[in-house]
């Protein structure tokens, strides 16, 4: 039987809540470098609580939906120790003699933002020539 050790958090506090963003279509970087670490756009909320996503010259209106089953964001931890020096707090997960692996919950995802309408272009008033 495989045992997977999952700690709720390192300091005993509850993990932060993240939001999942669901978009229609796909997001592509202009430099073909991927989206990791780059700013995608601006996420704002109206006074009524409606999420608004501004990406470049486009605006998307969405809604907040509670997930039926929440997700947990896990962080993997390796402990490299001797075979016979297992502490009581961690149990080896894998069968290798290198050490044990445990996971900690970094965040919980209980809600998602859904942007299922097509993006609308942002157009400013351009004065007509007289």
Coordinates of C-alpha atoms in Angstrom, one line a residue:
X1 CA 0.0 0.0 0.0
X2 CA 1.3 3.4 -0.9
X3 CA 1.0 6.2 1.7
X4 CA 0.8 9.8 0.6
X5 CA 1.5 12.3 3.4
X6 CA -0.3 15.6 2.9
X7 CA 0.1 18.4 5.5
X8 CA -2.5 21.1 5.6
X9 CA 0.1 23.8 6.1
X10 CA 3.6 24.3 7.5
X11 CA 2.7 26.9 10.2
X12 CA -0.8 25.5 11.1
X13 CA -2.8 28.3 9.5
X14 CA -5.4 27.7 6.9
X15 CA -4.1 27.9 3.3
X16 CA -5.2 30.9 1.1
X17 CA -8.0 30.6 -1.4
X18 CA -7.2 31.0 -5.1
X19 CA -9.6 31.5 -8.0
X20 CA -9.6 29.5 -11.2
X21 CA -10.1 31.4 -14.5
X22 CA -11.9 29.7 -17.3
X23 CA -11.8 31.4 -20.8
X24 CA -13.3 30.6 -24.1
X25 CA -10.7 29.8 -26.7
X26 CA -7.0 30.1 -26.0
X27 CA -4.4 32.6 -24.9
X28 CA -1.3 32.9 -27.0
X29 CA 1.8 35.0 -26.3
X30 CA 3.0 37.3 -29.0
X31 CA 6.6 36.3 -28.4
X32 CA 5.8 32.5 -28.3
X33 CA 7.5 32.4 -24.9
X34 CA 4.5 31.1 -23.0
X35 CA 2.3 32.8 -20.5
X36 CA 4.1 31.7 -17.3
X37 CA 5.3 34.8 -15.4
X38 CA 3.8 37.3 -17.8
X39 CA 0.9 39.6 -17.2
X40 CA -2.2 38.4 -19.1
X41 CA -4.4 41.4 -18.4
X42 CA -6.3 43.3 -15.7
X43 CA -9.0 41.7 -13.6
X44 CA -11.5 44.1 -12.1
X45 CA -14.9 43.8 -10.4
X46 CA -17.9 46.0 -10.9
X47 CA -19.9 47.4 -7.9
X48 CA -22.3 44.5 -8.4
X49 CA -19.5 42.0 -8.1
X50 CA -19.3 41.0 -11.8
X51 CA -15.7 40.2 -12.8
X52 CA -14.3 42.1 -15.8
X53 CA -11.1 41.0 -17.6
X54 CA -9.3 43.5 -19.8
X55 CA -6.8 41.9 -22.2
X56 CA -5.1 44.3 -24.5
X57 CA -7.9 46.2 -26.4
X58 CA -10.6 43.6 -25.5
X59 CA -13.0 43.4 -22.5
X60 CA -14.7 40.3 -21.2
X61 CA -17.5 40.1 -18.7
X62 CA -17.8 36.9 -16.5
X63 CA -19.4 35.4 -13.5
X64 CA -18.3 33.8 -10.3
X65 CA -19.3 30.1 -9.9
X66 CA -18.7 27.9 -6.8
X67 CA -17.0 24.6 -7.7
X68 CA -18.9 21.3 -6.8
X69 CA -15.6 19.7 -5.7
X70 CA -12.8 22.1 -4.6
X71 CA -9.2 21.7 -5.7
X72 CA -6.1 21.7 -3.5
X73 CA -2.9 23.1 -4.8
X74 CA -0.1 20.9 -3.5
X75 CA 3.7 21.5 -3.1
X76 CA 5.9 18.5 -3.2
X77 CA 8.7 18.1 -0.6
X78 CA 11.6 15.7 -0.7
X79 CA 13.4 14.7 2.4
X80 CA 16.7 13.0 1.8
X81 CA 17.7 11.0 4.9
X82 CA 19.2 7.7 6.0
X83 CA 17.1 4.6 5.6
X84 CA 16.8 3.9 9.4
X85 CA 16.3 7.5 10.6
X86 CA 12.6 8.0 9.9
X87 CA 11.0 10.5 12.2
X88 CA 7.5 10.0 13.5
X89 CA 6.2 13.1 11.5
X90 CA 6.9 11.7 8.0
X91 CA 6.4 8.3 6.6
X92 CA 8.2 7.3 3.4
X93 CA 5.8 7.5 0.4
X94 CA 8.0 5.9 -2.3
X95 CA 9.9 2.6 -2.1
X96 CA 13.2 4.1 -3.1
X97 CA 16.0 4.2 -0.5
X98 CA 16.8 7.9 -1.3
X99 CA 14.3 9.4 1.1
X100 CA 10.6 10.2 1.4
X101 CA 8.2 12.5 -0.3
X102 CA 5.5 14.5 1.3
X103 CA 3.0 17.2 0.1
X104 CA 1.7 20.3 1.7
X105 CA -1.4 22.2 0.7
X106 CA -0.4 25.6 -0.7
X107 CA -3.9 26.9 -1.6
X108 CA -7.5 25.8 -2.0
X109 CA -9.6 26.6 -5.1
X110 CA -13.3 26.7 -4.2
X111 CA -14.6 29.2 -6.9
X112 CA -13.9 29.9 -10.5
X113 CA -14.4 32.9 -12.8
X114 CA -16.1 31.9 -16.1
X115 CA -15.6 34.2 -19.1
X116 CA -17.7 32.4 -21.8
X117 CA -18.8 35.3 -23.9
X118 CA -16.7 36.5 -26.8
X119 CA -14.4 39.4 -26.1
X120 CA -15.7 42.8 -27.1
X121 CA -13.3 45.4 -28.5
X122 CA -12.7 48.6 -26.5
X123 CA -13.4 51.5 -28.8
X124 CA -13.0 55.1 -27.7
X125 CA -14.9 58.0 -29.2
X126 CA -13.0 59.3 -32.2
X127 CA -14.1 62.8 -33.2
X128 CA -15.3 63.0 -36.8
X129 CA -13.4 65.4 -39.1
X130 CA -15.4 68.5 -40.0

